[in-house]
PDB file of C-alpha atoms and ligand atoms in Angstrom:
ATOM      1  CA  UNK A 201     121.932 142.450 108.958  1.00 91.00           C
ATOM      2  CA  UNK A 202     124.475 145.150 109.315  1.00 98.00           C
ATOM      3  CA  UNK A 203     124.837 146.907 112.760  1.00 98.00           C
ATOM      4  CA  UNK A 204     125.020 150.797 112.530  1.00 98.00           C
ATOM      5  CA  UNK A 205     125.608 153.178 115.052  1.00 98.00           C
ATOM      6  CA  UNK A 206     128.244 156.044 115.745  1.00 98.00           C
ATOM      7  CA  UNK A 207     130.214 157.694 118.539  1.00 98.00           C
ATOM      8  CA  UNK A 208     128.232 159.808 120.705  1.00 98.00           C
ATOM      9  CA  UNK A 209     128.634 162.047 123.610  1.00 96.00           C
ATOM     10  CA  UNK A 210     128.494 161.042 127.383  1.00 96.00           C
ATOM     11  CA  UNK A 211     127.629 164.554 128.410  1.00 95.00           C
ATOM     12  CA  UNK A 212     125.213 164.504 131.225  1.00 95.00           C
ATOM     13  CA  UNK A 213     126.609 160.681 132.092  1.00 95.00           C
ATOM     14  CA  UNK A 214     127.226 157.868 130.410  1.00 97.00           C
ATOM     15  CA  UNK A 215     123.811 156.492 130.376  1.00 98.00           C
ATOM     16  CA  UNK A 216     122.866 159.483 128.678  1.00 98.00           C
ATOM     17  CA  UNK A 217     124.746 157.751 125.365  1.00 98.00           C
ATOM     18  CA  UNK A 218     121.890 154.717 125.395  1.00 98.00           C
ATOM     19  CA  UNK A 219     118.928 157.395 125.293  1.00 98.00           C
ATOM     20  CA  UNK A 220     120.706 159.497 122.560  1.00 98.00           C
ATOM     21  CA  UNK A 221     121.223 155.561 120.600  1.00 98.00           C
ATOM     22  CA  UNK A 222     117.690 155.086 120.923  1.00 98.00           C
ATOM     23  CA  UNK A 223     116.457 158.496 119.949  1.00 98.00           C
ATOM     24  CA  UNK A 224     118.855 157.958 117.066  1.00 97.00           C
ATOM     25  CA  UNK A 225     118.153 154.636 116.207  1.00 98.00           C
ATOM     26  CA  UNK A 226     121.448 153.409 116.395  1.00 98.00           C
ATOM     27  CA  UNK A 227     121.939 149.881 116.760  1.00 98.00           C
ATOM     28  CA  UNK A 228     124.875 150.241 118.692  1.00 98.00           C
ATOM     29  CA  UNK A 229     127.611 152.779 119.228  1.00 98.00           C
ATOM     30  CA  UNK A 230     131.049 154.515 120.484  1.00 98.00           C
ATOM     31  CA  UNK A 231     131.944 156.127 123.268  1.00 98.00           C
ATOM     32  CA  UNK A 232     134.841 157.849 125.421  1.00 98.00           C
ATOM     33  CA  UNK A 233     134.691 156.290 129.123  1.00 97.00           C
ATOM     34  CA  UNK A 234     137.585 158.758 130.109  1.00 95.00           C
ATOM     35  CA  UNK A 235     137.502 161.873 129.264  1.00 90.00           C
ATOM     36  CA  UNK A 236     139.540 162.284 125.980  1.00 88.00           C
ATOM     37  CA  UNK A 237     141.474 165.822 126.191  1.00 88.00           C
ATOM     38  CA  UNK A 238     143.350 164.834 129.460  1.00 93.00           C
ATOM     39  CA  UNK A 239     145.381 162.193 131.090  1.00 94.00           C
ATOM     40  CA  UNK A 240     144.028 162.677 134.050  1.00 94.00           C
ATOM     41  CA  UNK A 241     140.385 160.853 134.799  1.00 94.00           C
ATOM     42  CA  UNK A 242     137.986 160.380 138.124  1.00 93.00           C
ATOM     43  CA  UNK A 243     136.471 157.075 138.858  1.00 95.00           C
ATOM     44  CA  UNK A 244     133.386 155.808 136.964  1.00 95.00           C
ATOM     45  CA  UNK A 245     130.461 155.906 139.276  1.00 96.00           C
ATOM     46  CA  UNK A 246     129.270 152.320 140.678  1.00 97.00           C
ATOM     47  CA  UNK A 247     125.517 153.993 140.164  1.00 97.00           C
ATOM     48  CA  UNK A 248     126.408 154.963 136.611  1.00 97.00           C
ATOM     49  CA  UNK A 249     127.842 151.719 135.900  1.00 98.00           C
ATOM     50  CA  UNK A 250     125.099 149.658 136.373  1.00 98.00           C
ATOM     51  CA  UNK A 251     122.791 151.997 134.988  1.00 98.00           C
ATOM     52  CA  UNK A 252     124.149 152.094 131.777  1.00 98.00           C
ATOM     53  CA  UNK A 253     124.630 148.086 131.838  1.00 98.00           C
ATOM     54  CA  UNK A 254     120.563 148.016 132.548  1.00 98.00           C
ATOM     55  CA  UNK A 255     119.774 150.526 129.607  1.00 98.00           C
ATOM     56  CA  UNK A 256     121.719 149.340 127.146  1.00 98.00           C
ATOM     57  CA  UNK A 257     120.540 145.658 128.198  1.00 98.00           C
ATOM     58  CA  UNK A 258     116.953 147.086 128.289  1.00 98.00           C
ATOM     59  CA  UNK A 259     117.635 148.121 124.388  1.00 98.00           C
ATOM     60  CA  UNK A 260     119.507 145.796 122.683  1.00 98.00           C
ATOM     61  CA  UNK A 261     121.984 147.749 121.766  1.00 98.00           C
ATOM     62  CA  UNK A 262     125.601 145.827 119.998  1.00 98.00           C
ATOM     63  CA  UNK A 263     128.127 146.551 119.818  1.00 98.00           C
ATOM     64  CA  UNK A 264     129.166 149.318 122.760  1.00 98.00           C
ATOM     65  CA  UNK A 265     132.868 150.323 121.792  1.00 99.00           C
ATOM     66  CA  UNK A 266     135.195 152.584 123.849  1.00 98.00           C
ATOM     67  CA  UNK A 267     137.681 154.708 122.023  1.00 98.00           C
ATOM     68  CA  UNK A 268     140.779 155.301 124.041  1.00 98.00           C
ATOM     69  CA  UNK A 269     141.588 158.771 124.870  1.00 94.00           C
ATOM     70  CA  UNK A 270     143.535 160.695 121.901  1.00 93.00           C
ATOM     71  CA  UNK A 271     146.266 161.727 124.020  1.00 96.00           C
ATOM     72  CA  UNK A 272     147.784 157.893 124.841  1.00 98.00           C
ATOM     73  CA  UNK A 273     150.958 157.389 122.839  1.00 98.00           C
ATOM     74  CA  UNK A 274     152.298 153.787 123.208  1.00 98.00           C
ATOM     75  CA  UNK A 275     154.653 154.061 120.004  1.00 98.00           C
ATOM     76  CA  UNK A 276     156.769 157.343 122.225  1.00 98.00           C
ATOM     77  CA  UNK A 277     160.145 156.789 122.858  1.00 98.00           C
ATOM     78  CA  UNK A 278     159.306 159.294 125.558  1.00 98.00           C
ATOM     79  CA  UNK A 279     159.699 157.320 128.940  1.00 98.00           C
ATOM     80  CA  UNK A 280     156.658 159.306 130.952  1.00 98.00           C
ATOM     81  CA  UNK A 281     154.211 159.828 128.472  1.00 98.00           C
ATOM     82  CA  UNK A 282     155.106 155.801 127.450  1.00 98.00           C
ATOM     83  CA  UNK A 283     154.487 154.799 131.062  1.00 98.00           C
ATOM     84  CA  UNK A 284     151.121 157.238 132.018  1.00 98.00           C
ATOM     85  CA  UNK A 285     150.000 155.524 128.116  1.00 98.00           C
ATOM     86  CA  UNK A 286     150.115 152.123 129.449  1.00 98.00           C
ATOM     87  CA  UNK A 287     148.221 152.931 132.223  1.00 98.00           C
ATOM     88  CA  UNK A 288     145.896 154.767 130.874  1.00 98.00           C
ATOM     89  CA  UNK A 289     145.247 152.234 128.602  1.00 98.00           C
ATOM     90  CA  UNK A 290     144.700 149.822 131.325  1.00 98.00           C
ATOM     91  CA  UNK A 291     142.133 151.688 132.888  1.00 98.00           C
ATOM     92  CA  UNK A 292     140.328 151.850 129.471  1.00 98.00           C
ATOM     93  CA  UNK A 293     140.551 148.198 129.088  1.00 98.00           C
ATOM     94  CA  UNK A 294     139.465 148.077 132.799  1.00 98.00           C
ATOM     95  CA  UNK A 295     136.603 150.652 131.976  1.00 98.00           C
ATOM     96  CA  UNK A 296     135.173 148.416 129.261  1.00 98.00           C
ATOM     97  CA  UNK A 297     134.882 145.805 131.016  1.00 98.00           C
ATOM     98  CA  UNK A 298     133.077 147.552 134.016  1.00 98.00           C
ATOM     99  CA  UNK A 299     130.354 148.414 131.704  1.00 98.00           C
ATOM    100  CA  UNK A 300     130.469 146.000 129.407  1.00 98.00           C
ATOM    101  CA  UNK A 301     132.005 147.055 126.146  1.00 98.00           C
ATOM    102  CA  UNK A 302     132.386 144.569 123.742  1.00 98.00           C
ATOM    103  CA  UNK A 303     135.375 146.183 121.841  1.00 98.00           C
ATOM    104  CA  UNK A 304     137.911 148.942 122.992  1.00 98.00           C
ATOM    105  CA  UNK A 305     139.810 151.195 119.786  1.00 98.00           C
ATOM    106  CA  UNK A 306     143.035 152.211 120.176  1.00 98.00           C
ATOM    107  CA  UNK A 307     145.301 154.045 118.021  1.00 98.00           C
ATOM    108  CA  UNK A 308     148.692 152.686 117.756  1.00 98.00           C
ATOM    109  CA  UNK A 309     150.768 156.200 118.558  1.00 98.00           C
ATOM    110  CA  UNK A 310     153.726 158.206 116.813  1.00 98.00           C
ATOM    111  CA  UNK A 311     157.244 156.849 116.873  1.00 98.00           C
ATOM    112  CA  UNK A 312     158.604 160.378 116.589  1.00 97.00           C
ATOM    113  CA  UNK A 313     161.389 159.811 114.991  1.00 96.00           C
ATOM    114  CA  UNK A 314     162.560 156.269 115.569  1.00 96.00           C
ATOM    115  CA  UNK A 315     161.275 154.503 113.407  1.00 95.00           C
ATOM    116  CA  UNK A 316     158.512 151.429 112.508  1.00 96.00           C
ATOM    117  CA  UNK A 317     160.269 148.821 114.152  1.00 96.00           C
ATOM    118  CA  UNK A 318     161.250 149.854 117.329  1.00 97.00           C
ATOM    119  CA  UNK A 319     157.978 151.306 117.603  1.00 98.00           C
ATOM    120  CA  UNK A 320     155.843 148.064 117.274  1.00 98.00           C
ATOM    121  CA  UNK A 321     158.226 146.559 119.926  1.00 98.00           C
ATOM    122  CA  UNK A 322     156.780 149.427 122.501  1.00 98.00           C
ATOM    123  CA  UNK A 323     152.842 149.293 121.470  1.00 98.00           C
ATOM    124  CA  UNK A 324     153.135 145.433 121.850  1.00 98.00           C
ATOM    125  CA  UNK A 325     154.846 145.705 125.226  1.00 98.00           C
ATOM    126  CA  UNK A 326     152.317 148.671 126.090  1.00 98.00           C
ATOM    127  CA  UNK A 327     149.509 146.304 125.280  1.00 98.00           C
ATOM    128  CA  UNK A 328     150.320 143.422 127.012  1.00 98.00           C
ATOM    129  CA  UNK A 329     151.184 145.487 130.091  1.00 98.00           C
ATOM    130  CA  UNK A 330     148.052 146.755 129.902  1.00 98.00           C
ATOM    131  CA  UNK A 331     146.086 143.623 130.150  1.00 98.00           C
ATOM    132  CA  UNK A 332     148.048 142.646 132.631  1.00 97.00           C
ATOM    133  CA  UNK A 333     147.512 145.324 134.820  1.00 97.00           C
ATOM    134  CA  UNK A 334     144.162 145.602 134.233  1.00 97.00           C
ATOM    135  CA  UNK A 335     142.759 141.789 134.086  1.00 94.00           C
ATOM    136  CA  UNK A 336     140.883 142.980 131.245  1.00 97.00           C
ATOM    137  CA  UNK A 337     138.943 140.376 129.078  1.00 97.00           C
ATOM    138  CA  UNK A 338     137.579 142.454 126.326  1.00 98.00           C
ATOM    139  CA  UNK A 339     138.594 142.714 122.683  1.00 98.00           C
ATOM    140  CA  UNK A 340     141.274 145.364 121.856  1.00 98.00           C
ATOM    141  CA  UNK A 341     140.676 146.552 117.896  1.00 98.00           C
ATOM    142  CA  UNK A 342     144.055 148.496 116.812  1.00 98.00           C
ATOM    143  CA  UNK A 343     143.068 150.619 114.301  1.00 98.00           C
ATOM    144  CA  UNK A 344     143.916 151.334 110.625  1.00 98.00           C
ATOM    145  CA  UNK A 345     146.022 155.210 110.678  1.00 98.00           C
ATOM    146  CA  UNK A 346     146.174 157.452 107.729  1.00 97.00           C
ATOM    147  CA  UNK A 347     150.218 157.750 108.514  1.00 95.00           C
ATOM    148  CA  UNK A 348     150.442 161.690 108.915  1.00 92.00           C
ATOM    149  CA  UNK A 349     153.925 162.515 109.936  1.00 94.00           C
ATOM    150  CA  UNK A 350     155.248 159.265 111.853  1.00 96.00           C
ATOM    151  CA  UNK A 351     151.990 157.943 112.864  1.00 97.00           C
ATOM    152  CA  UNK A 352     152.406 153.693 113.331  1.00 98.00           C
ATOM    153  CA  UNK A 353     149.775 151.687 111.633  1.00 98.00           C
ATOM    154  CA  UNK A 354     149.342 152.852 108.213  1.00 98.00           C
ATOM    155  CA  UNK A 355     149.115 149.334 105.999  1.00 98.00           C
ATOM    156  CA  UNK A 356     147.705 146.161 107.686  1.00 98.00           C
ATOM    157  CA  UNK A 357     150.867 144.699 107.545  1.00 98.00           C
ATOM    158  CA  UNK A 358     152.571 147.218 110.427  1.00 98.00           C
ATOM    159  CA  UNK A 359     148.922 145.802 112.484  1.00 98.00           C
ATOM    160  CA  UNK A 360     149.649 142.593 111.939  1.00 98.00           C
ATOM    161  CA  UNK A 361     153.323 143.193 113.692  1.00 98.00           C
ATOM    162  CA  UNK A 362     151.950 144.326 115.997  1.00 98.00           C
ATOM    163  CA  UNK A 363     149.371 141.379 116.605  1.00 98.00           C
ATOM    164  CA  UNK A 364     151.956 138.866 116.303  1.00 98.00           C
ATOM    165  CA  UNK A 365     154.186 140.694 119.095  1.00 98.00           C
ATOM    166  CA  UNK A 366     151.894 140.499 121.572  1.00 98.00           C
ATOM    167  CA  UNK A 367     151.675 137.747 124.228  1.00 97.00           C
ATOM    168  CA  UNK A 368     147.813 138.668 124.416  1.00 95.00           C
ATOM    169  CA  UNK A 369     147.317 138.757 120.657  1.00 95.00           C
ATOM    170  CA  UNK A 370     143.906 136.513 121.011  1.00 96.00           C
ATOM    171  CA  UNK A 371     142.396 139.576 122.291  1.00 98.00           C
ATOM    172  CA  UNK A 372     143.210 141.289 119.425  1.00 98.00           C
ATOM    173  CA  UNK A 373     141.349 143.140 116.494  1.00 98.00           C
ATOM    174  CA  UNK A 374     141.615 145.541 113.377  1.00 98.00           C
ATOM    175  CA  UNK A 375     139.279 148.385 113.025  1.00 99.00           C
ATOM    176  CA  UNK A 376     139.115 149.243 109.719  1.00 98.00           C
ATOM    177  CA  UNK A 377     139.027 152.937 109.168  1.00 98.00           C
ATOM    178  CA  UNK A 378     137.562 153.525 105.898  1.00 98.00           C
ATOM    179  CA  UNK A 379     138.687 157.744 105.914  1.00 98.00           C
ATOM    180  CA  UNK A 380     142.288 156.564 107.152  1.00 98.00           C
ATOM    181  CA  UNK A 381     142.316 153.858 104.453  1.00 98.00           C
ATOM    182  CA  UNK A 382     141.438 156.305 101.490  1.00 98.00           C
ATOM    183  CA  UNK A 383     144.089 158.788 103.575  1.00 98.00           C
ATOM    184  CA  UNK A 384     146.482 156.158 103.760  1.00 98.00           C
ATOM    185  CA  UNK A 385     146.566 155.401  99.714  1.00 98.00           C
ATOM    186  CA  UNK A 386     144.174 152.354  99.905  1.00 98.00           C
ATOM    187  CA  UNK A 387     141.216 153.433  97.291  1.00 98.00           C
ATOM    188  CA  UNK A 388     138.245 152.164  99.141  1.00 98.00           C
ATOM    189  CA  UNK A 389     136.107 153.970  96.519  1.00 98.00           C
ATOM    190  CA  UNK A 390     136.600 151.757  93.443  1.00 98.00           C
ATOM    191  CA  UNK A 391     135.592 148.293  93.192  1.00 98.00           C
ATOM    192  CA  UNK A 392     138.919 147.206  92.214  1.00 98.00           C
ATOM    193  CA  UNK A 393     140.815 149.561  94.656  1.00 98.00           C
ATOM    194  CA  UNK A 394     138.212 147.823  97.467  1.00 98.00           C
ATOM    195  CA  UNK A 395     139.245 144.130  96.177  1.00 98.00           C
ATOM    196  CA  UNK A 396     143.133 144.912  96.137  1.00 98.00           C
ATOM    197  CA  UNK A 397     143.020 146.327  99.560  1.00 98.00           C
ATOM    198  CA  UNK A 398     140.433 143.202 100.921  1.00 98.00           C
ATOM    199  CA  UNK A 399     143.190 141.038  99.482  1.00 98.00           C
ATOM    200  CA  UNK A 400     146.033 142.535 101.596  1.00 98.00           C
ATOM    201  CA  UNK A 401     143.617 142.487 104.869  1.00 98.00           C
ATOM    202  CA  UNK A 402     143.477 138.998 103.949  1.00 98.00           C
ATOM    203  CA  UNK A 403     147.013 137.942 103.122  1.00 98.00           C
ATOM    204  CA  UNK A 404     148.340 140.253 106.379  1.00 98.00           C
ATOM    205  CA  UNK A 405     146.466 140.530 109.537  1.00 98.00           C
ATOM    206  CA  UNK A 406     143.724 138.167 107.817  1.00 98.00           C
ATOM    207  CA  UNK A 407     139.774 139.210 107.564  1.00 98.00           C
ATOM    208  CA  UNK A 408     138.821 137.232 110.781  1.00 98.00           C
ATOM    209  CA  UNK A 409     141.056 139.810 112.840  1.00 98.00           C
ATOM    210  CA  UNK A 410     138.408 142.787 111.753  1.00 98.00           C
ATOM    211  CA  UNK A 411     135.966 142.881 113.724  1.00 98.00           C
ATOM    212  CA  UNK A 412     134.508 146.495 113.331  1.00 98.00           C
ATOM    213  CA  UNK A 413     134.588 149.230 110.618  1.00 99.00           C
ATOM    214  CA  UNK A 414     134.899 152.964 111.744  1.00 98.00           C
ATOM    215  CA  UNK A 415     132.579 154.109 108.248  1.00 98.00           C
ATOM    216  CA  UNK A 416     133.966 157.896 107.452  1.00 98.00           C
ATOM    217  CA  UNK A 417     133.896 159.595 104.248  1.00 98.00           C
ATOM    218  CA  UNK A 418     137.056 161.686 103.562  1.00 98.00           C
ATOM    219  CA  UNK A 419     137.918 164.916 103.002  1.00 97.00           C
ATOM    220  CA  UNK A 420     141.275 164.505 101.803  1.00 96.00           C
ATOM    221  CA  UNK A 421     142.277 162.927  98.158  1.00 97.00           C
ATOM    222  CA  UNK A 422     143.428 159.114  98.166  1.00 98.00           C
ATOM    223  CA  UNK A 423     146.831 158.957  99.949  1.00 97.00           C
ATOM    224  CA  UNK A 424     147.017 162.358 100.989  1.00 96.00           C
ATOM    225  CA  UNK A 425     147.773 161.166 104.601  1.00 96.00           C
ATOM    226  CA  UNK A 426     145.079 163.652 105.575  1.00 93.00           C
ATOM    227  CA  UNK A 427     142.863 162.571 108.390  1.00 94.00           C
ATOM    228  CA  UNK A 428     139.856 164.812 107.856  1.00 97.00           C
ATOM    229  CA  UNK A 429     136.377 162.696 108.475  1.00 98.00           C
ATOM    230  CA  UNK A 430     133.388 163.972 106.505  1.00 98.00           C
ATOM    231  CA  UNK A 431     129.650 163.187 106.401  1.00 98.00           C
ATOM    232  CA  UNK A 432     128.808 159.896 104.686  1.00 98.00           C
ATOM    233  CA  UNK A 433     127.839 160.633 100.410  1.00 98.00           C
ATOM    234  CA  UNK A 434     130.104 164.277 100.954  1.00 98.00           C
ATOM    235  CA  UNK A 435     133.493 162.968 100.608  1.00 98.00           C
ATOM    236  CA  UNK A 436     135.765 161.296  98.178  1.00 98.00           C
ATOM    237  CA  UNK A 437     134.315 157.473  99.252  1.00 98.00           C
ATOM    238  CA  UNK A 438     131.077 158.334  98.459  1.00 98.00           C
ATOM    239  CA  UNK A 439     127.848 157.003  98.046  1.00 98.00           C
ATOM    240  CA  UNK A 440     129.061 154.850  95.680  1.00 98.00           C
ATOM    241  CA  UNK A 441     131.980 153.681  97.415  1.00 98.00           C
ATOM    242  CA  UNK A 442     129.802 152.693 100.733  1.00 98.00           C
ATOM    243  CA  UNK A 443     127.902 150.825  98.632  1.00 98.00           C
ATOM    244  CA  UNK A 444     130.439 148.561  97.028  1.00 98.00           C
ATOM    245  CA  UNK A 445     131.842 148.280 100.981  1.00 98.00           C
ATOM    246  CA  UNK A 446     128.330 147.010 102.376  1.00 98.00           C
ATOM    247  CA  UNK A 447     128.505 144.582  99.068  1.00 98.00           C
ATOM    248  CA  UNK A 448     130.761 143.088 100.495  1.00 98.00           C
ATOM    249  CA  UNK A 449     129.604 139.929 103.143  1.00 97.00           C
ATOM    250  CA  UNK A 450     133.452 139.930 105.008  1.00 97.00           C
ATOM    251  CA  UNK A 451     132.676 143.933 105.717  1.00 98.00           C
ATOM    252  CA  UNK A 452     128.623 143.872 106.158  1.00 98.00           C
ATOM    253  CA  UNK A 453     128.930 141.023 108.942  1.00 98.00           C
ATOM    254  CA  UNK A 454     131.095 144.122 110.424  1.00 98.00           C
ATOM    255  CA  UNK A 455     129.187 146.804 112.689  1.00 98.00           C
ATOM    256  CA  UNK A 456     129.478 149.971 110.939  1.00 99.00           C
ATOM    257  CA  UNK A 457     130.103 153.124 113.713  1.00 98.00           C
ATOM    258  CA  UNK A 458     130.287 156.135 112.205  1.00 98.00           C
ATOM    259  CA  UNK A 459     132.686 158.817 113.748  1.00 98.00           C
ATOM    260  CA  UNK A 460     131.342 161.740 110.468  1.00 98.00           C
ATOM    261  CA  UNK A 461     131.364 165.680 111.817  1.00 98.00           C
ATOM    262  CA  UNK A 462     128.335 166.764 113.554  1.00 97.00           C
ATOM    263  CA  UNK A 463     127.887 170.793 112.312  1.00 94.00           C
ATOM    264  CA  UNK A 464     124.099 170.386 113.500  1.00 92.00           C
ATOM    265  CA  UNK A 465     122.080 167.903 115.583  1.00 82.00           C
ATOM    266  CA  UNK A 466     120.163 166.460 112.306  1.00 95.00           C
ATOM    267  CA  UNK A 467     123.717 165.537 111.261  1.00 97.00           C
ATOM    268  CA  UNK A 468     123.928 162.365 112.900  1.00 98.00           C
ATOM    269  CA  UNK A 469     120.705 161.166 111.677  1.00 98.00           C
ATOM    270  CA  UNK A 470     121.176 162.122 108.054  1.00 98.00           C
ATOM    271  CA  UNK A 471     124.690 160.041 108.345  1.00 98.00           C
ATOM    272  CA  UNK A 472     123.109 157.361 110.007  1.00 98.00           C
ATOM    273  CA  UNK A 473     120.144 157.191 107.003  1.00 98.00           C
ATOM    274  CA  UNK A 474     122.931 157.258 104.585  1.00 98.00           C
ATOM    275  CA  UNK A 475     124.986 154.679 105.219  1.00 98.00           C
ATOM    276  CA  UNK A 476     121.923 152.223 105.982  1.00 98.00           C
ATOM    277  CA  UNK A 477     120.461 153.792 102.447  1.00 98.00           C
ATOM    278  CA  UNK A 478     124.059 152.024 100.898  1.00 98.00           C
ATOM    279  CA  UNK A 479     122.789 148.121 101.879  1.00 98.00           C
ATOM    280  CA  UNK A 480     122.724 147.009  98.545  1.00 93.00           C
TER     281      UNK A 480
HETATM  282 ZN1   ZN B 674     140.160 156.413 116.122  1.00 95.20          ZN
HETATM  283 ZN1   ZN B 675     138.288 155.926 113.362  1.00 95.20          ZN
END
């Protein structure tokens, strides 16, 4: 059985994210454990720590996943924002293990200018510093871009580098972003554009290294490089296109978290509905 669940807010305290899972009926779900428009963050509260351990304990909820903070950039050539990056991204590793998170997203950053290669060198150095600053045991998923301007990590084969510079590269994952894919040029929507792009997952950072699926429907055309999210059965995936995903056992033995716009509070559970209504 497929896990499903999305990102939701920690307004009012991060326990507050298990009762909105359960009022959902989320299975599990994403959060921010820092707050994601600044670089700047206060201690999580010891109280609010083991509350949310008890709760989402108490409801069974898998996975929890943290997304790190939007403003980290470990691909910047740019010494301070490099070095404040790695440490922020220690303290979400750090984070996710204090309330134990099985899986922390990352984005891999923007090179600005220099380049792919020089750029994997500094995310891999980023991420090794940052488990070793932060002792961190818990799965790091780099995620799957839809290479606007000179974002890192458009194909699988730029994660993969990535993986394989790592000293800590058993801790690694792929989170495969179906709206970044489409974005990106792979055509998730079609059985046979789903089978070519399963096949280079396979033959680069290899199927066993996914081990989550952000499920977004997309605004933008295939390989418009546009990273506009839309609801699930709105976009250019589609229905149809979900459904062909979920047929397939290497991505439905995947939790599915959906990150979709919420306009209105029955958003989220009409999303939710209709990517469980695409299990073949
Ligand atoms: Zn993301
Ligand atoms: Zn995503």
């Amino acid at each position: 059985m497929t896990a499903f669940g999305m990102h939701l807010s920690v307004a009012g305290g991060l326990p507050k994210a298990v009762t909105r899972a359960i009022e959902l009926g989320c299975d599990g779900f994403q959060v921010f454990a820092r707050n994601p428009r600044s670089m700047r963050a206060k201690p999580l509260e010891p109280e609010q720590v083991a509350a949310f351990r008890h709760a989402r304990e108490e409801a069974g909820m898998w996975p929890v996943v943290v997304h790190v903070n939007y403003l980290v950039n470990v691909a910047t050539p740019k010494e301070e924002l490099y070095d404040l990056s790695c440490d922020v991204l220690g303290d979400e590793l750090a984070r996710a293990q204090a309330i134990g998170a099985d899986i922390v997203v990352m984005h891999p950053g923007h090179h600005l200018g220099t380049g792919i290669d020089e750029a994997i060198t500094r995310v891999a150095a980023a991420i090794d510093r940052a488990y070793e600053q932060s002792d961190s045991q818990v799965t790091l998923c780099i995620e799957n871009m839809a290479g606007a301007g000179t974002e890192v990590g458009r194909t699988f084969a730029e994660l993969k580098q990535i993986i394989d510079s790592c000293r800590h590269g058993d801790l690694l994952g792929v989170c495969f972003d179906t709206c970044h894919a489409f974005a990106a040029g792979y055509d998730v929507a079609t059985p046979e554009g789903l089978d070519a792009t399963l096949d280079e997952i396979s033959s680069t950072v290899g199927l066993q290294r996914v081990k989550m699926v952000h499920a977004n429907d997309a605004m933008g055309t295939l390989g418009s490089g546009k990273d506009r999210h839309h609801n699930i059965g709105k976009g250019n995936i589609g229905l149809r296109g979900f459904t062909e995903i979920l047929s397939r056992p290497a991505m439905a033995r995947l939790p599915f978290i959906l990150e979709t716009p919420v306009n209105s509070p029955e958003d989220q559970e009409r999303d939710l509905a209709a990517i469980r209504s695409c299990v073949p």
